[in-house]
Structure formats: C-alpha cells, structure tokens
mmCIF file of N, CA and C in Angstrom:
data_model
loop_
_atom_site.group_PDB
_atom_site.id
_atom_site.type_symbol
_atom_site.label_atom_id
_atom_site.label_comp_id
_atom_site.label_asym_id
_atom_site.label_seq_id
_atom_site.Cartn_x
_atom_site.Cartn_y
_atom_site.Cartn_z
ATOM 1 N N MET E 1 16.885 -8.788 -4.824
ATOM 2 C CA MET E 1 15.905 -9.408 -3.286
ATOM 3 C C MET E 1 16.355 -10.475 -3.641
ATOM 4 N N ASN E 2 16.891 -10.745 -1.870
ATOM 5 C CA ASN E 2 17.018 -11.838 -1.988
ATOM 6 C C ASN E 2 15.471 -12.448 -0.927
ATOM 7 N N LEU E 3 15.067 -14.035 -0.788
ATOM 8 C CA LEU E 3 13.790 -13.946 -0.356
ATOM 9 C C LEU E 3 14.409 -15.362 0.367
ATOM 10 N N THR E 4 14.481 -15.368 1.748
ATOM 11 C CA THR E 4 14.474 -17.078 2.109
ATOM 12 C C THR E 4 13.186 -17.660 2.681
ATOM 13 N N ILE E 5 12.718 -18.200 2.619
ATOM 14 C CA ILE E 5 11.368 -19.094 3.609
ATOM 15 C C ILE E 5 12.128 -20.244 4.061
ATOM 16 N N THR E 6 11.631 -20.727 5.353
ATOM 17 C CA THR E 6 12.224 -21.290 6.660
ATOM 18 C C THR E 6 11.130 -21.829 6.855
ATOM 19 N N GLY E 7 10.629 -22.928 7.065
ATOM 20 C CA GLY E 7 10.312 -23.753 8.370
ATOM 21 C C GLY E 7 10.314 -24.649 9.360
ATOM 22 N N HIS E 8 9.737 -24.003 10.841
ATOM 23 C CA HIS E 8 9.777 -24.769 11.947
ATOM 24 C C HIS E 8 8.892 -25.860 12.137
ATOM 25 N N HIS E 9 9.029 -27.030 11.907
ATOM 26 C CA HIS E 9 8.282 -27.827 12.519
ATOM 27 C C HIS E 9 7.357 -28.253 11.489
ATOM 28 N N VAL E 10 7.563 -27.432 9.825
ATOM 29 C CA VAL E 10 6.743 -27.651 8.969
ATOM 30 C C VAL E 10 7.529 -27.885 7.498
ATOM 31 N N GLU E 11 6.936 -28.612 6.722
ATOM 32 C CA GLU E 11 7.754 -28.710 5.397
ATOM 33 C C GLU E 11 7.609 -27.776 4.457
ATOM 34 N N VAL E 12 8.664 -27.066 3.993
ATOM 35 C CA VAL E 12 7.768 -26.143 2.589
ATOM 36 C C VAL E 12 8.005 -26.458 1.958
ATOM 37 N N THR E 13 6.738 -26.647 1.381
ATOM 38 C CA THR E 13 5.760 -27.564 -0.183
ATOM 39 C C THR E 13 6.535 -26.261 -1.053
ATOM 40 N N PRO E 14 6.129 -26.849 -2.298
ATOM 41 C CA PRO E 14 6.484 -25.814 -3.544
ATOM 42 C C PRO E 14 5.538 -25.244 -3.587
ATOM 43 N N ALA E 15 4.302 -25.256 -2.909
ATOM 44 C CA ALA E 15 2.489 -25.064 -3.393
ATOM 45 C C ALA E 15 2.830 -23.492 -2.367
ATOM 46 N N ILE E 16 3.324 -23.924 -1.254
ATOM 47 C CA ILE E 16 3.490 -22.797 0.406
ATOM 48 C C ILE E 16 4.308 -22.397 -0.276
ATOM 49 N N ARG E 17 5.426 -22.166 -0.451
ATOM 50 C CA ARG E 17 6.516 -20.898 -1.856
ATOM 51 C C ARG E 17 6.239 -20.776 -2.352
ATOM 52 N N GLU E 18 5.293 -21.163 -3.502
ATOM 53 C CA GLU E 18 4.855 -20.067 -4.846
ATOM 54 C C GLU E 18 3.881 -19.271 -3.299
ATOM 55 N N TYR E 19 2.953 -19.532 -2.967
ATOM 56 C CA TYR E 19 1.958 -18.614 -2.354
ATOM 57 C C TYR E 19 2.941 -17.380 -1.956
ATOM 58 N N VAL E 20 3.350 -18.024 -0.953
ATOM 59 C CA VAL E 20 4.842 -16.636 -0.721
ATOM 60 C C VAL E 20 5.084 -15.931 -1.400
ATOM 61 N N ASN E 21 5.752 -16.283 -2.070
ATOM 62 C CA ASN E 21 5.990 -15.496 -3.572
ATOM 63 C C ASN E 21 5.210 -14.921 -4.480
ATOM 64 N N THR E 22 4.005 -15.533 -4.708
ATOM 65 C CA THR E 22 3.086 -14.498 -5.387
ATOM 66 C C THR E 22 2.574 -13.434 -3.850
ATOM 67 N N LYS E 23 2.038 -13.616 -2.714
ATOM 68 C CA LYS E 23 1.750 -12.669 -1.857
ATOM 69 C C LYS E 23 2.746 -11.378 -1.537
ATOM 70 N N LEU E 24 3.955 -11.707 -1.498
ATOM 71 C CA LEU E 24 4.834 -11.229 -1.348
ATOM 72 C C LEU E 24 5.108 -10.251 -2.584
ATOM 73 N N ASP E 25 5.231 -10.719 -3.764
ATOM 74 C CA ASP E 25 5.232 -9.533 -5.003
ATOM 75 C C ASP E 25 4.314 -8.126 -5.098
ATOM 76 N N ARG E 26 2.776 -8.579 -4.143
ATOM 77 C CA ARG E 26 2.153 -7.436 -4.166
ATOM 78 C C ARG E 26 2.393 -6.866 -3.108
ATOM 79 N N VAL E 27 3.292 -6.959 -1.928
ATOM 80 C CA VAL E 27 3.932 -6.416 -1.189
ATOM 81 C C VAL E 27 4.986 -5.525 -1.715
ATOM 82 N N ILE E 28 5.940 -5.982 -2.532
ATOM 83 C CA ILE E 28 7.370 -5.866 -3.274
ATOM 84 C C ILE E 28 6.787 -4.826 -4.349
ATOM 85 N N ARG E 29 5.962 -4.093 -4.930
ATOM 86 C CA ARG E 29 5.641 -3.879 -5.850
ATOM 87 C C ARG E 29 5.246 -2.567 -5.625
ATOM 88 N N HIS E 30 5.079 -1.878 -4.166
ATOM 89 C CA HIS E 30 4.662 -0.597 -4.055
ATOM 90 C C HIS E 30 5.936 -0.107 -3.377
ATOM 91 N N PHE E 31 7.357 -0.844 -3.190
ATOM 92 C CA PHE E 31 8.379 -0.520 -2.660
ATOM 93 C C PHE E 31 9.635 -1.031 -3.562
ATOM 94 N N ASP E 32 10.428 -0.258 -4.139
ATOM 95 C CA ASP E 32 11.275 -0.729 -4.694
ATOM 96 C C ASP E 32 12.911 -0.947 -4.007
ATOM 97 N N ASN E 33 13.029 -0.554 -2.561
ATOM 98 C CA ASN E 33 14.361 -0.401 -1.740
ATOM 99 C C ASN E 33 14.413 -1.800 -0.988
ATOM 100 N N VAL E 34 13.799 -2.792 -1.378
ATOM 101 C CA VAL E 34 13.612 -3.750 -0.414
ATOM 102 C C VAL E 34 15.495 -4.572 -0.683
ATOM 103 N N THR E 35 15.883 -4.441 0.209
ATOM 104 C CA THR E 35 17.172 -5.709 0.033
ATOM 105 C C THR E 35 16.996 -6.918 -0.416
ATOM 106 N N SER E 36 16.274 -7.400 1.249
ATOM 107 C CA SER E 36 16.068 -8.916 1.818
ATOM 108 C C SER E 36 14.787 -8.996 2.367
ATOM 109 N N VAL E 37 14.400 -10.229 2.061
ATOM 110 C CA VAL E 37 12.929 -10.509 2.720
ATOM 111 C C VAL E 37 13.366 -12.150 3.215
ATOM 112 N N SER E 38 13.025 -12.134 4.557
ATOM 113 C CA SER E 38 13.005 -13.475 5.624
ATOM 114 C C SER E 38 12.072 -14.152 6.253
ATOM 115 N N VAL E 39 11.525 -15.184 5.194
ATOM 116 C CA VAL E 39 10.042 -15.428 6.151
ATOM 117 C C VAL E 39 10.402 -16.719 6.668
ATOM 118 N N ILE E 40 9.476 -16.624 7.926
ATOM 119 C CA ILE E 40 9.769 -18.106 8.563
ATOM 120 C C ILE E 40 8.112 -18.548 9.087
ATOM 121 N N LEU E 41 8.351 -19.760 8.633
ATOM 122 C CA LEU E 41 7.034 -20.393 8.706
ATOM 123 C C LEU E 41 7.185 -21.675 9.651
ATOM 124 N N SER E 42 6.122 -21.239 10.768
ATOM 125 C CA SER E 42 6.140 -22.379 11.924
ATOM 126 C C SER E 42 4.531 -23.297 12.574
ATOM 127 N N VAL E 43 4.486 -24.102 13.327
ATOM 128 C CA VAL E 43 3.949 -24.947 13.529
ATOM 129 C C VAL E 43 3.814 -25.131 15.159
ATOM 130 N N GLU E 44 3.019 -24.839 15.946
ATOM 131 C CA GLU E 44 2.903 -25.190 17.612
ATOM 132 C C GLU E 44 1.714 -25.796 17.996
ATOM 133 N N LYS E 45 1.162 -26.496 17.940
ATOM 134 C CA LYS E 45 0.241 -27.808 17.897
ATOM 135 C C LYS E 45 -0.929 -27.420 17.039
ATOM 136 N N LEU E 46 -1.982 -26.085 17.459
ATOM 137 C CA LEU E 46 -2.369 -25.881 16.516
ATOM 138 C C LEU E 46 -2.661 -24.452 16.052
ATOM 139 N N ARG E 47 -1.656 -23.633 15.975
ATOM 140 C CA ARG E 47 -1.245 -22.743 15.907
ATOM 141 C C ARG E 47 -0.320 -22.660 14.752
ATOM 142 N N GLN E 48 -1.108 -21.947 13.934
ATOM 143 C CA GLN E 48 0.055 -21.689 12.560
ATOM 144 C C GLN E 48 1.122 -20.863 12.567
ATOM 145 N N LYS E 49 1.957 -20.409 12.135
ATOM 146 C CA LYS E 49 2.391 -19.146 12.395
ATOM 147 C C LYS E 49 3.481 -18.507 11.457
ATOM 148 N N ALA E 50 3.039 -17.572 10.934
ATOM 149 C CA ALA E 50 3.802 -17.255 9.570
ATOM 150 C C ALA E 50 4.908 -15.648 10.027
ATOM 151 N N GLU E 51 5.678 -15.326 9.843
ATOM 152 C CA GLU E 51 6.637 -14.066 10.296
ATOM 153 C C GLU E 51 7.686 -13.607 9.414
ATOM 154 N N VAL E 52 7.509 -12.575 9.257
ATOM 155 C CA VAL E 52 8.593 -11.827 8.091
ATOM 156 C C VAL E 52 9.239 -10.801 8.651
ATOM 157 N N THR E 53 10.657 -10.887 8.074
ATOM 158 C CA THR E 53 11.800 -9.170 8.109
ATOM 159 C C THR E 53 11.790 -8.928 7.010
ATOM 160 N N LEU E 54 11.482 -7.592 6.828
ATOM 161 C CA LEU E 54 11.782 -6.820 5.249
ATOM 162 C C LEU E 54 12.245 -5.808 5.603
ATOM 163 N N HIS E 55 14.229 -6.096 5.019
ATOM 164 C CA HIS E 55 15.276 -4.948 5.159
ATOM 165 C C HIS E 55 15.025 -4.349 4.130
ATOM 166 N N VAL E 56 14.618 -2.784 4.340
ATOM 167 C CA VAL E 56 15.247 -1.978 3.348
ATOM 168 C C VAL E 56 16.186 -1.271 3.732
ATOM 169 N N ARG E 57 16.913 0.232 2.968
ATOM 170 C CA ARG E 57 17.695 0.771 3.564
ATOM 171 C C ARG E 57 17.151 1.954 4.506
ATOM 172 N N GLY E 58 17.954 1.455 6.029
ATOM 173 C CA GLY E 58 17.517 1.913 6.884
ATOM 174 C C GLY E 58 17.053 1.914 8.101
ATOM 175 N N LYS E 59 16.111 0.254 7.666
ATOM 176 C CA LYS E 59 15.270 -0.031 8.391
ATOM 177 C C LYS E 59 14.734 -1.496 8.333
ATOM 178 N N ASP E 60 14.645 -2.223 9.524
ATOM 179 C CA ASP E 60 14.099 -3.450 9.720
ATOM 180 C C ASP E 60 12.537 -3.399 9.268
ATOM 181 N N ILE E 61 11.270 -3.979 8.833
ATOM 182 C CA ILE E 61 10.186 -4.149 8.972
ATOM 183 C C ILE E 61 10.045 -5.324 9.443
ATOM 184 N N TYR E 62 9.543 -5.592 11.101
ATOM 185 C CA TYR E 62 9.185 -7.194 11.194
ATOM 186 C C TYR E 62 7.159 -7.276 11.448
ATOM 187 N N VAL E 63 6.798 -8.317 11.109
ATOM 188 C CA VAL E 63 5.902 -8.528 11.210
ATOM 189 C C VAL E 63 5.202 -10.134 11.422
ATOM 190 N N GLU E 64 4.590 -10.478 12.429
ATOM 191 C CA GLU E 64 3.976 -11.537 12.626
ATOM 192 C C GLU E 64 2.734 -11.596 12.701
ATOM 193 N N SER E 65 1.891 -13.233 12.111
ATOM 194 C CA SER E 65 0.774 -13.648 12.360
ATOM 195 C C SER E 65 0.527 -14.890 12.588
ATOM 196 N N GLU E 66 -0.672 -14.777 13.902
ATOM 197 C CA GLU E 66 -0.967 -16.432 13.933
ATOM 198 C C GLU E 66 -2.322 -16.568 13.272
ATOM 199 N N ASP E 67 -2.149 -17.764 12.984
ATOM 200 C CA ASP E 67 -3.828 -18.597 12.725
ATOM 201 C C ASP E 67 -4.018 -19.793 12.692
ATOM 202 N N GLY E 68 -5.271 -20.755 12.989
ATOM 203 C CA GLY E 68 -5.311 -22.361 12.516
ATOM 204 C C GLY E 68 -5.171 -22.767 11.046
ATOM 205 N N ASP E 69 -4.872 -21.763 9.904
ATOM 206 C CA ASP E 69 -4.828 -22.256 9.103
ATOM 207 C C ASP E 69 -2.934 -21.755 8.397
ATOM 208 N N MET E 70 -2.562 -21.789 8.069
ATOM 209 C CA MET E 70 -0.962 -21.220 7.543
ATOM 210 C C MET E 70 -1.392 -20.549 6.217
ATOM 211 N N TYR E 71 -1.695 -20.924 5.296
ATOM 212 C CA TYR E 71 -2.447 -19.717 4.583
ATOM 213 C C TYR E 71 -3.205 -18.617 4.608
ATOM 214 N N ALA E 72 -4.206 -19.136 5.715
ATOM 215 C CA ALA E 72 -4.654 -17.420 6.619
ATOM 216 C C ALA E 72 -3.958 -16.774 7.111
ATOM 217 N N ALA E 73 -3.013 -17.430 8.052
ATOM 218 C CA ALA E 73 -2.315 -16.716 8.394
ATOM 219 C C ALA E 73 -1.091 -15.760 7.373
ATOM 220 N N ILE E 74 -0.699 -16.689 6.393
ATOM 221 C CA ILE E 74 0.544 -16.137 5.171
ATOM 222 C C ILE E 74 -0.263 -14.881 4.769
ATOM 223 N N ASP E 75 -1.766 -14.956 4.493
ATOM 224 C CA ASP E 75 -2.499 -13.373 3.954
ATOM 225 C C ASP E 75 -2.913 -12.321 4.853
ATOM 226 N N SER E 76 -3.049 -13.166 6.135
ATOM 227 C CA SER E 76 -2.959 -12.408 7.499
ATOM 228 C C SER E 76 -1.575 -11.267 6.987
ATOM 229 N N MET E 77 -0.670 -11.766 7.783
ATOM 230 C CA MET E 77 0.999 -11.434 7.496
ATOM 231 C C MET E 77 1.113 -10.207 6.687
ATOM 232 N N THR E 78 0.875 -10.398 5.191
ATOM 233 C CA THR E 78 0.862 -9.701 3.962
ATOM 234 C C THR E 78 0.488 -8.489 4.328
ATOM 235 N N ASP E 79 -1.187 -8.823 4.885
ATOM 236 C CA ASP E 79 -1.559 -7.477 4.778
ATOM 237 C C ASP E 79 -1.244 -6.594 5.841
ATOM 238 N N LYS E 80 -0.472 -7.226 6.927
ATOM 239 C CA LYS E 80 0.060 -6.348 8.000
ATOM 240 C C LYS E 80 1.383 -5.765 7.525
ATOM 241 N N LEU E 81 1.779 -6.933 6.754
ATOM 242 C CA LEU E 81 3.183 -5.840 6.251
ATOM 243 C C LEU E 81 2.866 -4.997 5.118
ATOM 244 N N ASP E 82 2.360 -5.045 3.868
ATOM 245 C CA ASP E 82 1.813 -3.873 3.152
ATOM 246 C C ASP E 82 1.228 -2.622 3.833
ATOM 247 N N ARG E 83 0.265 -2.762 5.013
ATOM 248 C CA ARG E 83 -0.098 -1.407 5.227
ATOM 249 C C ARG E 83 1.331 -0.707 5.612
ATOM 250 N N GLN E 84 2.229 -1.575 6.621
ATOM 251 C CA GLN E 84 3.112 -1.141 7.137
ATOM 252 C C GLN E 84 4.509 -0.565 6.349
ATOM 253 N N VAL E 85 4.494 -0.974 4.990
ATOM 254 C CA VAL E 85 5.648 -0.814 3.804
ATOM 255 C C VAL E 85 4.557 0.727 2.841
ATOM 256 N N LEU E 86 3.986 1.060 3.430
ATOM 257 C CA LEU E 86 3.032 1.816 2.515
ATOM 258 C C LEU E 86 3.163 3.197 3.852
ATOM 259 N N LYS E 87 3.301 3.095 5.101
ATOM 260 C CA LYS E 87 3.234 3.942 6.073
ATOM 261 C C LYS E 87 4.456 4.296 6.218
ATOM 262 N N TYR E 88 5.831 3.217 6.296
ATOM 263 C CA TYR E 88 7.048 3.342 5.960
ATOM 264 C C TYR E 88 7.442 4.264 4.348
ATOM 265 N N LYS E 89 7.020 4.218 3.615
ATOM 266 C CA LYS E 89 6.986 4.785 2.196
ATOM 267 C C LYS E 89 6.437 6.042 2.551
ATOM 268 N N ASP E 90 5.519 6.686 2.844
ATOM 269 C CA ASP E 90 4.580 8.054 3.310
ATOM 270 C C ASP E 90 5.530 8.948 3.914
ATOM 271 N N LYS E 91 5.710 7.908 5.016
ATOM 272 C CA LYS E 91 6.943 8.839 6.215
ATOM 273 C C LYS E 91 8.057 9.085 5.255
ATOM 274 N N ASN E 92 8.837 8.226 4.669
ATOM 275 C CA ASN E 92 9.589 8.715 3.821
ATOM 276 C C ASN E 92 9.922 9.655 2.856
ATOM 277 N N TYR E 93 8.958 9.719 2.198
ATOM 278 C CA TYR E 93 8.540 10.554 0.984
ATOM 279 C C TYR E 93 8.205 11.873 1.195
ATOM 280 N N ASP E 94 7.338 11.789 2.680
ATOM 281 C CA ASP E 94 6.642 13.321 2.812
ATOM 282 C C ASP E 94 7.448 14.010 4.197
ATOM 283 N N HIS E 95 8.241 15.303 3.625
ATOM 284 C CA HIS E 95 8.859 15.923 4.324
ATOM 285 C C HIS E 95 8.573 16.932 5.365
ATOM 286 N N GLY E 96 6.415 16.653 5.446
ATOM 287 C CA GLY E 96 6.185 17.696 5.847
ATOM 288 C C GLY E 96 6.327 19.164 5.954
ATOM 289 N N HIS E 97 6.848 19.714 4.754
ATOM 290 C CA HIS E 97 6.554 21.120 4.680
ATOM 291 C C HIS E 97 7.415 21.190 3.164
ATOM 292 N N ASP E 98 6.802 22.323 2.305
ATOM 293 C CA ASP E 98 6.953 22.697 0.993
ATOM 294 C C ASP E 98 8.048 23.925 1.188
ATOM 295 N N THR E 99 9.015 23.453 0.366
ATOM 296 C CA THR E 99 10.037 24.520 -0.430
ATOM 297 C C THR E 99 9.911 25.814 -0.453
ATOM 298 N N LEU E 100 10.534 26.914 -0.052
ATOM 299 C CA LEU E 100 9.935 28.093 0.007
ATOM 300 C C LEU E 100 9.607 28.664 -1.610
ATOM 301 N N LYS E 101 10.056 27.877 -3.130
ATOM 302 C CA LYS E 101 9.594 28.614 -3.843
ATOM 303 C C LYS E 101 8.080 27.984 -4.285
ATOM 304 N N HIS E 102 7.126 27.401 -3.773
ATOM 305 C CA HIS E 102 5.862 26.632 -3.934
ATOM 306 C C HIS E 102 5.361 27.412 -3.240
ATOM 307 N N GLN E 103 5.504 28.011 -1.395
ATOM 308 C CA GLN E 103 4.471 28.686 -0.985
ATOM 309 C C GLN E 103 4.572 29.804 -1.639
ATOM 310 N N GLN E 104 3.517 30.636 -0.900
ATOM 311 C CA GLN E 104 2.513 31.751 -1.317
ATOM 312 C C GLN E 104 3.392 33.100 -0.920
ATOM 313 N N PRO E 105 3.679 33.820 -1.425
ATOM 314 C CA PRO E 105 4.184 34.944 -0.874
ATOM 315 C C PRO E 105 3.263 35.702 0.198
ATOM 316 N N THR E 106 3.536 36.296 0.898
ATOM 317 C CA THR E 106 2.465 36.915 2.014
ATOM 318 C C THR E 106 3.004 38.282 1.983
ATOM 319 N N GLU E 107 2.020 39.560 1.880
ATOM 320 C CA GLU E 107 2.096 40.682 1.935
ATOM 321 C C GLU E 107 2.050 41.923 2.995
ATOM 322 N N LEU E 108 3.142 42.207 3.191
ATOM 323 C CA LEU E 108 3.533 43.020 4.441
ATOM 324 C C LEU E 108 2.092 44.350 4.732
#
C-alpha cells in the first residue's frame, strides 16, 4: 500500500504524519485490497480541511472533512472513510442470493 500525505498551506509535521498513519491503519485493517491512499491536509483561513482518496480494486473512495482543528478534521475524515469502506466491503461480498444447494427444496 502506498501512502501519500501532502499539505497545502500547512507543514506536515512528523506528529501529524504519525497521527494520520495510526488513524488510517484502523480503516485499512477492515479491508485488505487497498492499493494506495492519498491524503491532502489544507488550511484556508480558520478552516482546517482533510481529504483522502482510497484506491481499491474497481473503485476510488473519496472523503473530505472540515473542522476548526486539524486533528478533529482527521478524526472526522477517518470515521467517514471507515463507514464507506465497510459499506463497500458489504456490497462487494454480499451478492444478494444463495446458491441452489443452500436453498430449501420446495414440495409440489
């Protein structure tokens, strides 16, 4: 998995980089098929913004979050991403029907 963390108008310190890594590890733990993750942290006046694009096989999952504090924005972003990854995983593995050998036979 490739992880890219960039900052727009903000310096990405080792503390912020480690915080993002630990938060994303929680999300990646749910799903093994992640190829790359791109995180963009930006500051615009009093708004702290965190964006992430998660590349999985067949789909890109994009989440953004804004808050007054960068750490709160990262927390909110990872919570949203976690929900979307679990939703994608459920859709991917749930095909909506059982095979014929698992169905109950019907009597005529």
